[in-house]
CSV table of C-alpha atoms and ligand atoms in Angstrom, one decimal:
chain,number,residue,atom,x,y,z
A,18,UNK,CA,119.7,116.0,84.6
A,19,UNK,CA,121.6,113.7,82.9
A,20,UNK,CA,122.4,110.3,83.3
A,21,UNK,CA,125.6,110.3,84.8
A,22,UNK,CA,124.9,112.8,87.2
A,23,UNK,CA,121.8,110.9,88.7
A,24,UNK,CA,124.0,107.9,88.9
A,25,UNK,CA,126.0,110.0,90.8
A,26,UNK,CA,123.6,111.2,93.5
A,27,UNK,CA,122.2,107.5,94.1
A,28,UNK,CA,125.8,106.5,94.9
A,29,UNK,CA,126.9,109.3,97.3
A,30,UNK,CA,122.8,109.0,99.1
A,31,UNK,CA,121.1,105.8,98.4
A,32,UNK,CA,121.8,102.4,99.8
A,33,UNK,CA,123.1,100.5,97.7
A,34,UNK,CA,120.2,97.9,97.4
A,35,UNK,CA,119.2,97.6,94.1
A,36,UNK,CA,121.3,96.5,91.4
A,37,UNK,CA,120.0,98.6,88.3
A,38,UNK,CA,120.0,98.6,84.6
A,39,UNK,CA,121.9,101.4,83.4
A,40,UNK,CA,119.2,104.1,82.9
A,41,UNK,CA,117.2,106.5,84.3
A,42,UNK,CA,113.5,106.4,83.3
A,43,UNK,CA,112.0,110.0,83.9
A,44,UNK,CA,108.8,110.1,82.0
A,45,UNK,CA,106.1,108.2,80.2
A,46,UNK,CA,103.0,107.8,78.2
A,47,UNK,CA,101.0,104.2,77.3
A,48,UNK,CA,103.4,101.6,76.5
A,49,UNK,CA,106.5,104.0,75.8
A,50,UNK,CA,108.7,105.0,78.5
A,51,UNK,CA,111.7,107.5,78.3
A,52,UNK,CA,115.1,108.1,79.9
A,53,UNK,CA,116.8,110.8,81.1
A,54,UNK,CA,118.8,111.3,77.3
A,55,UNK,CA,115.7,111.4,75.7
A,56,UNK,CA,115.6,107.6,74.3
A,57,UNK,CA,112.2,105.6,74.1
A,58,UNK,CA,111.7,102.0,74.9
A,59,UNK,CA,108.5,99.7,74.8
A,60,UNK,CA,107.7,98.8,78.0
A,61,UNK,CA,107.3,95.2,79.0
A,62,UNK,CA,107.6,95.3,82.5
A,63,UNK,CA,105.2,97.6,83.7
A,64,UNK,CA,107.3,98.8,87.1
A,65,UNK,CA,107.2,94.7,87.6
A,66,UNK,CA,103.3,94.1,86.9
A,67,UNK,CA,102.5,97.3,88.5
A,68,UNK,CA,101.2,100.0,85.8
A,69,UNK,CA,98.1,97.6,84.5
A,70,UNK,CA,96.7,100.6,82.6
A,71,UNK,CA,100.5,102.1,81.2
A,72,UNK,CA,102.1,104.7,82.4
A,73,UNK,CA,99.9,107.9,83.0
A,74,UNK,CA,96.8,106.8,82.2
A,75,UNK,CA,94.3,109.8,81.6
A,76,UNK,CA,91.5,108.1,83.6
A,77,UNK,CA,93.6,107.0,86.3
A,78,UNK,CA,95.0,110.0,86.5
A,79,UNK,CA,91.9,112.2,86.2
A,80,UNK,CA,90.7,109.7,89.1
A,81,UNK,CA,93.5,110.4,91.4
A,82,UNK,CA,94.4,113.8,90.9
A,83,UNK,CA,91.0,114.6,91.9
A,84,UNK,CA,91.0,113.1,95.1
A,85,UNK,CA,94.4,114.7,95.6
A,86,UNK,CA,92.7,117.9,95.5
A,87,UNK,CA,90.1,117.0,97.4
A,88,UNK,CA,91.5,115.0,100.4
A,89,UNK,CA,95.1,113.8,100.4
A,90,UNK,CA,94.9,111.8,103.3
A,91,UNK,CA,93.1,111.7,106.3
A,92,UNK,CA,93.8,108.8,109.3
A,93,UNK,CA,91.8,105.5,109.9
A,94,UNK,CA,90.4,107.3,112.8
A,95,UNK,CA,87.6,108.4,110.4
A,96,UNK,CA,85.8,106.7,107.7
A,97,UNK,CA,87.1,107.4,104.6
A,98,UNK,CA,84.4,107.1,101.7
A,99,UNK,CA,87.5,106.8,99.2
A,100,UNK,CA,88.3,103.0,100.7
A,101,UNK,CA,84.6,102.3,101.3
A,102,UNK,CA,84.1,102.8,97.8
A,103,UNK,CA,87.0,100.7,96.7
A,104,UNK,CA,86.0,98.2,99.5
A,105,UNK,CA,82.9,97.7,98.3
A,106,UNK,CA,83.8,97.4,94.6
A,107,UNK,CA,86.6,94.8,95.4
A,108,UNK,CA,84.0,92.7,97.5
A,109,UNK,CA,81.6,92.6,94.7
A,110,UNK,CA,84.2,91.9,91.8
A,111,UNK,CA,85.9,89.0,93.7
A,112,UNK,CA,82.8,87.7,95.6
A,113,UNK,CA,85.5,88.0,99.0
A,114,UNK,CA,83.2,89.7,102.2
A,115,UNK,CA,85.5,91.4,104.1
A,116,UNK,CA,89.1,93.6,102.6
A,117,UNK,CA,91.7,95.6,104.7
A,118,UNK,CA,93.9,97.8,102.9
A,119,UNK,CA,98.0,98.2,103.7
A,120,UNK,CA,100.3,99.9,101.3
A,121,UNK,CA,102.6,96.9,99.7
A,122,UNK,CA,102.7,93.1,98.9
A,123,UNK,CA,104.3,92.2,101.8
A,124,UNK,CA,102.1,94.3,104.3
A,125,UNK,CA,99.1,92.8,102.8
A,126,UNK,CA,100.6,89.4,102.9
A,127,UNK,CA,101.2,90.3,107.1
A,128,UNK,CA,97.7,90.7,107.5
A,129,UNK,CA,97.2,87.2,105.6
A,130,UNK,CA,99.4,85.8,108.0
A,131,UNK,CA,98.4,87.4,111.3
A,132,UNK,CA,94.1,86.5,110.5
A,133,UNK,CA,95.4,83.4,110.0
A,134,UNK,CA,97.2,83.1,113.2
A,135,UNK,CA,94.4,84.6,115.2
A,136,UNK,CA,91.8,82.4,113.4
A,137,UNK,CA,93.9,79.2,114.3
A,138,UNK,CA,94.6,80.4,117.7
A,139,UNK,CA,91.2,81.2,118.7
A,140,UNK,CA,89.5,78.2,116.9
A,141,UNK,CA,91.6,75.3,118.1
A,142,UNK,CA,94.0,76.8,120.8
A,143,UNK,CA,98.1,78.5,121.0
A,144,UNK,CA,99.4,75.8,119.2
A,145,UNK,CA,98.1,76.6,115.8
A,146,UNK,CA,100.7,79.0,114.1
A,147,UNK,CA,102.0,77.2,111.8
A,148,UNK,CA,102.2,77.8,108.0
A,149,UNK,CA,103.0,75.9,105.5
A,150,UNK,CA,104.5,77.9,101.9
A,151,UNK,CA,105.9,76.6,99.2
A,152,UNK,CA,109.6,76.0,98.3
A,153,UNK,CA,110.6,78.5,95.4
A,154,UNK,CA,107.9,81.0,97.0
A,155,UNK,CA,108.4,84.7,97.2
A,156,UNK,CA,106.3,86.5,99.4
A,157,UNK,CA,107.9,89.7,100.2
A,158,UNK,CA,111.3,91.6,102.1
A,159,UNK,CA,109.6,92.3,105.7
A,160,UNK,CA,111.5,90.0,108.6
A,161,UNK,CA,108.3,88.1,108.4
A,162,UNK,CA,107.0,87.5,104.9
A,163,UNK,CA,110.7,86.8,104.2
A,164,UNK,CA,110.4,83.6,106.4
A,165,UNK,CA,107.3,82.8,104.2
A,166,UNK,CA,109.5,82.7,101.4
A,167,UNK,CA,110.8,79.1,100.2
A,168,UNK,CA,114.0,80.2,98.9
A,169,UNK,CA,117.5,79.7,101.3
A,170,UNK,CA,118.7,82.7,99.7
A,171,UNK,CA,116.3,85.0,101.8
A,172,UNK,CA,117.1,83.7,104.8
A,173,UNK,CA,120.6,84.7,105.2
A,174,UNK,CA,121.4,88.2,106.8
A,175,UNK,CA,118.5,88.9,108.9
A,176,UNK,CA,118.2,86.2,111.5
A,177,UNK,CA,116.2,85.2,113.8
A,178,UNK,CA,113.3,85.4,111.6
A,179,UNK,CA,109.7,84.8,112.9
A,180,UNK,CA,108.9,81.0,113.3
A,181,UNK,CA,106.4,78.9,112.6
A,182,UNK,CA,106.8,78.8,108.5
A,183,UNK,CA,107.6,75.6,107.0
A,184,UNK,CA,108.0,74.6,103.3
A,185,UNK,CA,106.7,71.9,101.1
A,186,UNK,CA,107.1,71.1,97.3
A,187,UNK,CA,104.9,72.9,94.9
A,188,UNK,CA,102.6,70.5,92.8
A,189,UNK,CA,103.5,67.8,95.6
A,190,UNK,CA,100.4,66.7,97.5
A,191,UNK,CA,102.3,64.5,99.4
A,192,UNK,CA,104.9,67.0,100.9
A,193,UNK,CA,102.3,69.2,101.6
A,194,UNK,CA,100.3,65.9,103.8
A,195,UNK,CA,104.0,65.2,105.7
A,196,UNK,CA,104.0,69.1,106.7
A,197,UNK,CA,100.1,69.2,108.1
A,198,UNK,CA,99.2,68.8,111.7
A,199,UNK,CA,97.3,70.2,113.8
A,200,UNK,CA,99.3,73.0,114.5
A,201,UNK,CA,98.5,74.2,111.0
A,202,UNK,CA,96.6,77.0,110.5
A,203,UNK,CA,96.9,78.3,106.6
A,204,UNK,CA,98.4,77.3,103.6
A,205,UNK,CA,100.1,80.1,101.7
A,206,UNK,CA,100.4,80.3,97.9
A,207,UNK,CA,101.3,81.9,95.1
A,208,UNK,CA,99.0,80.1,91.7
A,209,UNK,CA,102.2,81.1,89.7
A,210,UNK,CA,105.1,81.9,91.2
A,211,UNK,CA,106.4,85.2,89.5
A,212,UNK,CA,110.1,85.8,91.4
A,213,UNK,CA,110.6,82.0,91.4
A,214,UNK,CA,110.8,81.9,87.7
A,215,UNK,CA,107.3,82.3,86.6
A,216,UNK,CA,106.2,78.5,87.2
A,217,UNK,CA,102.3,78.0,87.7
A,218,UNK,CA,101.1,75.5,90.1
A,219,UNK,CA,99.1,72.3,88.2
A,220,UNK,CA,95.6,73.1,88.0
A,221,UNK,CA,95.2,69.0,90.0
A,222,UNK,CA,97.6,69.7,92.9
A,223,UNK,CA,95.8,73.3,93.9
A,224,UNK,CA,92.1,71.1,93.4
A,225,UNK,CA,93.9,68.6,95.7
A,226,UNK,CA,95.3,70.9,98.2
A,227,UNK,CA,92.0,72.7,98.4
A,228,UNK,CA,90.2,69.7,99.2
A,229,UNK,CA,93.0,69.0,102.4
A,230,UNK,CA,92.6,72.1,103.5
A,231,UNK,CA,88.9,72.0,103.8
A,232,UNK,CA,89.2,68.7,104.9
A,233,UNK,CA,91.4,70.2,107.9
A,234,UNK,CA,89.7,74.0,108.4
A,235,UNK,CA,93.2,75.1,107.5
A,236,UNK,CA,93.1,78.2,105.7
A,237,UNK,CA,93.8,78.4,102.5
A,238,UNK,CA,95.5,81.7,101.4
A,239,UNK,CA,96.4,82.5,97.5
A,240,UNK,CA,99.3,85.4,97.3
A,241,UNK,CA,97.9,87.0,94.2
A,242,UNK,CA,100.0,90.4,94.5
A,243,UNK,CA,101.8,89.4,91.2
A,244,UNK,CA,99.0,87.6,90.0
A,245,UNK,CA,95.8,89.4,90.3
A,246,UNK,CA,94.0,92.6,88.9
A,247,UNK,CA,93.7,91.0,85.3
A,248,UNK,CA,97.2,90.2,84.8
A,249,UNK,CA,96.3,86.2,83.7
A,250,UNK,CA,92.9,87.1,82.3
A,251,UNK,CA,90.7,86.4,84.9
A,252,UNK,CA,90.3,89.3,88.0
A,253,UNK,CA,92.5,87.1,89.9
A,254,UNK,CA,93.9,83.8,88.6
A,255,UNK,CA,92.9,81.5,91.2
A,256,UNK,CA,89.7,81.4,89.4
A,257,UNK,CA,91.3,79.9,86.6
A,258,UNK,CA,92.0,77.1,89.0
A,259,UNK,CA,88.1,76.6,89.6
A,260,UNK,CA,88.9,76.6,93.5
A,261,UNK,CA,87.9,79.4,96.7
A,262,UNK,CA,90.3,80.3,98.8
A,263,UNK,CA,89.7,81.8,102.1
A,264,UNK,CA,92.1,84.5,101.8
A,265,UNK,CA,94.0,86.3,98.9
A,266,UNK,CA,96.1,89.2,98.8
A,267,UNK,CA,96.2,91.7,96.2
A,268,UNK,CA,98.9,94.7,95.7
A,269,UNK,CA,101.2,95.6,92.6
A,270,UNK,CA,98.3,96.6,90.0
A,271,UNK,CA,96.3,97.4,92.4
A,272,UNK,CA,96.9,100.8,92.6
A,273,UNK,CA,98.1,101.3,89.1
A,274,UNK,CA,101.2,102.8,90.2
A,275,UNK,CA,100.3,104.2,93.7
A,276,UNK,CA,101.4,102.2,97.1
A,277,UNK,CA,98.6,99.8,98.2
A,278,UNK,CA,97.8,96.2,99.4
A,279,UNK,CA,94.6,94.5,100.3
A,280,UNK,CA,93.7,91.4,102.0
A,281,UNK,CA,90.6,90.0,101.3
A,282,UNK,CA,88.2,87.5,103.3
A,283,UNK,CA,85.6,85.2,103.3
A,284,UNK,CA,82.3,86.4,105.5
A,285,UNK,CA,83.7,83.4,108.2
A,286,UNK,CA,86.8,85.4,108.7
A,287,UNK,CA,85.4,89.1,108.5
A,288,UNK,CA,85.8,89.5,112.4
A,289,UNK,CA,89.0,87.8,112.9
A,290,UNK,CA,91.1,90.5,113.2
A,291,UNK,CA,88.9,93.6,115.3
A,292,UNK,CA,89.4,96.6,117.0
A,293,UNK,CA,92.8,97.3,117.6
A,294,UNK,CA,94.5,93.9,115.9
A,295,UNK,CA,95.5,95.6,112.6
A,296,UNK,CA,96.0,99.0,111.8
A,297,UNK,CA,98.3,101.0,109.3
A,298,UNK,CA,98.5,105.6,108.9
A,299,UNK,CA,98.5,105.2,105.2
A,300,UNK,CA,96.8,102.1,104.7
A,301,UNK,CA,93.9,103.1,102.4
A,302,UNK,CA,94.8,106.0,101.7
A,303,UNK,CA,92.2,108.1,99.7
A,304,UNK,CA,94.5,109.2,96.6
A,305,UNK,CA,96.1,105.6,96.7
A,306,UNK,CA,92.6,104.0,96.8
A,307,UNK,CA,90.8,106.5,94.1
A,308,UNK,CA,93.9,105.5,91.7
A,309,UNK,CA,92.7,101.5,92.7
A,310,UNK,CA,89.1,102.3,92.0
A,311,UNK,CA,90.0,103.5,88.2
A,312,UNK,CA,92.3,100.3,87.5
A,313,UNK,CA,89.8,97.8,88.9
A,314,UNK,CA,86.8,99.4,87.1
A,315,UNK,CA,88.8,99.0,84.0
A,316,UNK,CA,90.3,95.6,84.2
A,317,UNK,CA,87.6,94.1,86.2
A,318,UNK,CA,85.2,94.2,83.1
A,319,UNK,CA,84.9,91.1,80.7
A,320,UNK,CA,85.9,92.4,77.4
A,321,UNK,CA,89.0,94.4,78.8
A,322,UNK,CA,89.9,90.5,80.3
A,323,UNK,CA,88.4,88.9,77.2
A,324,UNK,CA,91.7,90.5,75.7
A,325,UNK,CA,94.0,90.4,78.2
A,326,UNK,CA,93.8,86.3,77.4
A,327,UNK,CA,93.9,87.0,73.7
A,328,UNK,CA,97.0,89.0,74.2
A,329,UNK,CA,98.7,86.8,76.1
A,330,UNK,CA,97.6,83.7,73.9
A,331,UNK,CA,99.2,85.7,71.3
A,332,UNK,CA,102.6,86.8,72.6
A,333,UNK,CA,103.0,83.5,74.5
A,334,UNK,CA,102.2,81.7,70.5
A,335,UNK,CA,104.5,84.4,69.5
A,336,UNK,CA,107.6,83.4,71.6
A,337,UNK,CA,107.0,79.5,71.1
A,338,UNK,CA,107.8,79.9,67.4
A,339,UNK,CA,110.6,81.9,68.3
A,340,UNK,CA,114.5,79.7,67.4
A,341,UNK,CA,115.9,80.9,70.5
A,342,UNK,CA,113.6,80.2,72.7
A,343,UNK,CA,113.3,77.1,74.5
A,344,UNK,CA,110.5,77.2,76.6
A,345,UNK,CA,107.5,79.5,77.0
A,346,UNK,CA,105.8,79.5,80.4
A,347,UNK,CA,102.5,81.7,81.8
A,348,UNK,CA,99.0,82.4,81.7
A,349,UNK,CA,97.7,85.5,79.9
A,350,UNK,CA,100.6,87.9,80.1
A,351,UNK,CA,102.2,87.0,82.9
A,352,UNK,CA,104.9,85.5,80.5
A,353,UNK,CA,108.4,83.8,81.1
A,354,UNK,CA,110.3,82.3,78.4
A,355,UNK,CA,113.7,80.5,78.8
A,356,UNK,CA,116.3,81.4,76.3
A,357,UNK,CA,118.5,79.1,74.2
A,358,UNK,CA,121.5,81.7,74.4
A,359,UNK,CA,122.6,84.0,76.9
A,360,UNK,CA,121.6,84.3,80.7
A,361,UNK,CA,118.4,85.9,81.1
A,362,UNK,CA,119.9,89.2,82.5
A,363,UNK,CA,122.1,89.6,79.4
A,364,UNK,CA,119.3,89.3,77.0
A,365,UNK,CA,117.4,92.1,79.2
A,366,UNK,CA,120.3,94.1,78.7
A,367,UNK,CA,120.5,94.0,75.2
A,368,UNK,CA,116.8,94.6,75.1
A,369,UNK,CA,117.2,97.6,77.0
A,370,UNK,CA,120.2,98.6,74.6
A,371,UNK,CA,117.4,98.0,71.4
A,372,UNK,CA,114.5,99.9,73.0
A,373,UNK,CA,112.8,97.2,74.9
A,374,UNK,CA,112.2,97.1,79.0
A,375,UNK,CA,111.9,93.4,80.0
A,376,UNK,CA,112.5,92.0,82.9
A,377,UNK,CA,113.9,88.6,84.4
A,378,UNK,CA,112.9,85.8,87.2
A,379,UNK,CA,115.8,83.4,87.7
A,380,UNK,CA,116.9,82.1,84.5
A,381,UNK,CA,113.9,83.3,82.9
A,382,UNK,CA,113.2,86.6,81.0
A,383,UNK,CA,109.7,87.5,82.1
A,384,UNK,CA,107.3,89.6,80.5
A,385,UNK,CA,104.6,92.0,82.3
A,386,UNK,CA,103.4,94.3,79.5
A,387,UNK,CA,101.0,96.7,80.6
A,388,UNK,CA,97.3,95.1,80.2
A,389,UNK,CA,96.5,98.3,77.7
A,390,UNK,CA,98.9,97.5,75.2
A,391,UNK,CA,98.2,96.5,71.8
A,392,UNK,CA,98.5,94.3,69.3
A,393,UNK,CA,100.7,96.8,67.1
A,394,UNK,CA,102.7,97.0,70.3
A,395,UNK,CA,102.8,93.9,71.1
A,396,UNK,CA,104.5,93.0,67.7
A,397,UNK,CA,106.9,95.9,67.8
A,398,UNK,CA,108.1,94.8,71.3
A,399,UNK,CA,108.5,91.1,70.0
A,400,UNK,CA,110.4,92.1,67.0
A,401,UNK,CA,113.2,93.7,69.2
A,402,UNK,CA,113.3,91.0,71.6
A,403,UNK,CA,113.5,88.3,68.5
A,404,UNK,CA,116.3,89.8,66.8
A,405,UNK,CA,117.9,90.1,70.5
A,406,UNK,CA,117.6,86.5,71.2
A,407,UNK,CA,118.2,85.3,67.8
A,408,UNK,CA,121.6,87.2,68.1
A,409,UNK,CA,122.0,86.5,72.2
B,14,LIG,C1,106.1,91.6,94.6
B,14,LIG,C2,105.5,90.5,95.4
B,14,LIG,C3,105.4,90.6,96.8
B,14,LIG,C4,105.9,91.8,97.6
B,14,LIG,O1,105.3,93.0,97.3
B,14,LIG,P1,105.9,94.4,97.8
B,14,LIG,O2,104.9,95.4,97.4
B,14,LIG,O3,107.3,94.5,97.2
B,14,LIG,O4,106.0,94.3,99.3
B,14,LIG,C5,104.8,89.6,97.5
B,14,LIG,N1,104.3,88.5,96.9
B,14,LIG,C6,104.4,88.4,95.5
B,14,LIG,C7,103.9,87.1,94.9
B,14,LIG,C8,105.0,89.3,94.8
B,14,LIG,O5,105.2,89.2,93.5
């Protein structure tokens, strides 16, 4: 089918939600991704930090079409030794105790939100609901986890959204102190916030604002959906930050390109939420969590981070000796860089137009190559968006 024609059938049937880049991608291998006329581009998005390994990886998919042949689903009514297998692997690799499995970011963050709720609720009584996220946040497009959000622009539309979320300044101790009372029960964050222009939090304000919430018992919950499975070198990048959260929340990569969320626990928190509290029909699904099992085996292990780091080191050394570029921001490759010309979205168009998939966060063009790529690929990819900027 060609290009036009596709356009075609998503404006007579489709919602009009999304606001695309003129293509159709239909198939691809690795790093290299194709469109419906048969043009190749170097992917550095990866479906927005989603295909950690590339597109159609042969382990990945040796993993999950052989659960898909072997069970394609079956409901949480029955153990399931696809998610006890990925359970217990993602308990081990990020020293959490406790995991349950939804299908997205924002699902997963919902669970975040509702353990912390209960915990705060049965702990110190009703009152303690509230939650304090950060301004320029992003934490996903449900009713709820759009209230989590610190950005005015999400809360238009939809009201009344659910209460009990206020906001403070990221890498601002003090507007996080003037927001805690007792009626706080979690602080939720993101250790770089990706949507919000891919701005990390300083390594002194998250040591701080661990302390605080220890200090308080108020939970404190990293949103590592865009962040985690190996995308800043480390399995999930609040480790870089040398702190232990009580809960994070993992989704994108997770899968490797198959729906599914997790939210993980400390052993204090395993039995928060019990019987009947949380539930999902295709949370954990066995093909979904066979395809996790493959990515985090891979990207869990040292080397394969080892050079996640090196990669990003490089393309992040890369882009700072770039002319047009006047800032570079990140850790590992989970890259934004401002550019000196041209609004973000027009350099990702001419990108697109050279052969090169990037995407953008605010006024940033942001970079999420997939994990696998290398160096050869790397450079290729950076040539193109070099002479695009340089001409932008
Ligand atoms: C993408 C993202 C989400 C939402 O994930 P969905 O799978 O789209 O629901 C939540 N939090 C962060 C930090 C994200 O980057």
């Amino acid at each position: 089918m060609h290009f036009s024609e596709i356009k075609a059938q998503e404006q007579q049937n489709m919602m009009p939600t999304y606001g695309r880049f003129e293509v159709a991608i239909v198939q691809g291998k690795g790093v290299m991704a194709q469109d419906s006329e048969g043009k190749s581009y170097i992917d550095f998005t990866s479906g927005i930090g989603v295909n950690a390994l590339g597109f159609c990886d042969d382990r990945w998919i040796a993993a999950v079409t052989k659960q898909a042949s072997t069970l394609q689903h079956i409901s949480n009514l029955y153990y399931n030794p696809a998610q006890t297998a990925l359970a217990q692997a993602l308990c081990q690799l990020s020293g959490f105790d406790k995991v349950f499995f939804s299908n997205s970011g924002a699902e997963a963050n919902e669970c975040a939100i509702k353990l912390a709720r209960k915990y705060g609720t049965d702990t110190y009584g009703r009152h303690r609901t509230k939650i304090i996220t950060l301004v320029n946040s992003f934490h996903g497009r449900t009713v709820t986890t759009l209230a989590a959000t610190g950005q005015d622009t999400f809360h238009r539309y939809f009201d009344p959204f659910t209460e009990g979320f206020v906001y403070a300044q990221a890498n601002d101790l003090k507007s996080v102190k003037a927001l805690l009372d007792e009626n706080t029960c979690a602080v939720f964050v993101e250790m770089i916030q990706g949507e919000g222009g891919v701005m990390p939090l300083e390594p002194r304000f998250v040591k701080e604002l661990e302390r605080l919430c220890k200090k308080h018992d108020v939970l404190l919950m990293v949103d590592e959906v865009q962040t985690g499975m190996g995308r800043t070198g480390t399995l999930f990048c609040y480790e870089q930050y040398g702190i232990a959260p009580d809960v994070i929340t993992s989704s994108k990569a997770l899968g490797g390109g198959l729906p599914i969320g997790a939210c993980l626990c400390t052993e204090r928190l395993g039995g928060v939420l019990n019987n009947g509290m949380h539930g999902s029909t295709f949370g954990g699904n066995p093909v979904a969590c066979a395809g996790a099992l493959s990515v985090l085996e891979r990207v869990a292990d040292k080397e394969f981070l080892k050079e996640v780091t090196a990669k990003g080191a490089y393309i992040q050394q890369k882009l700072a000796q770039m002319k047009g570029v006047a800032q570079v921001r990140g850790i590992g490759m989970m890259i934004g860089l401002l550019p000196r010309q041209g609004t973000a979205k027009e350099i990702a168009c001419a990108c697109l137009e050279q052969g090169l998939l990037v995407l953008t966060a605010k006024e940033m063009v942001r970079l999420l190559p997939p994990l696998t790529i290398t160096f050869e690929e790397i450079d290729k990819g950076l040539e193109i968006l070099a002479r695009v900027i340089g001409q932008a």
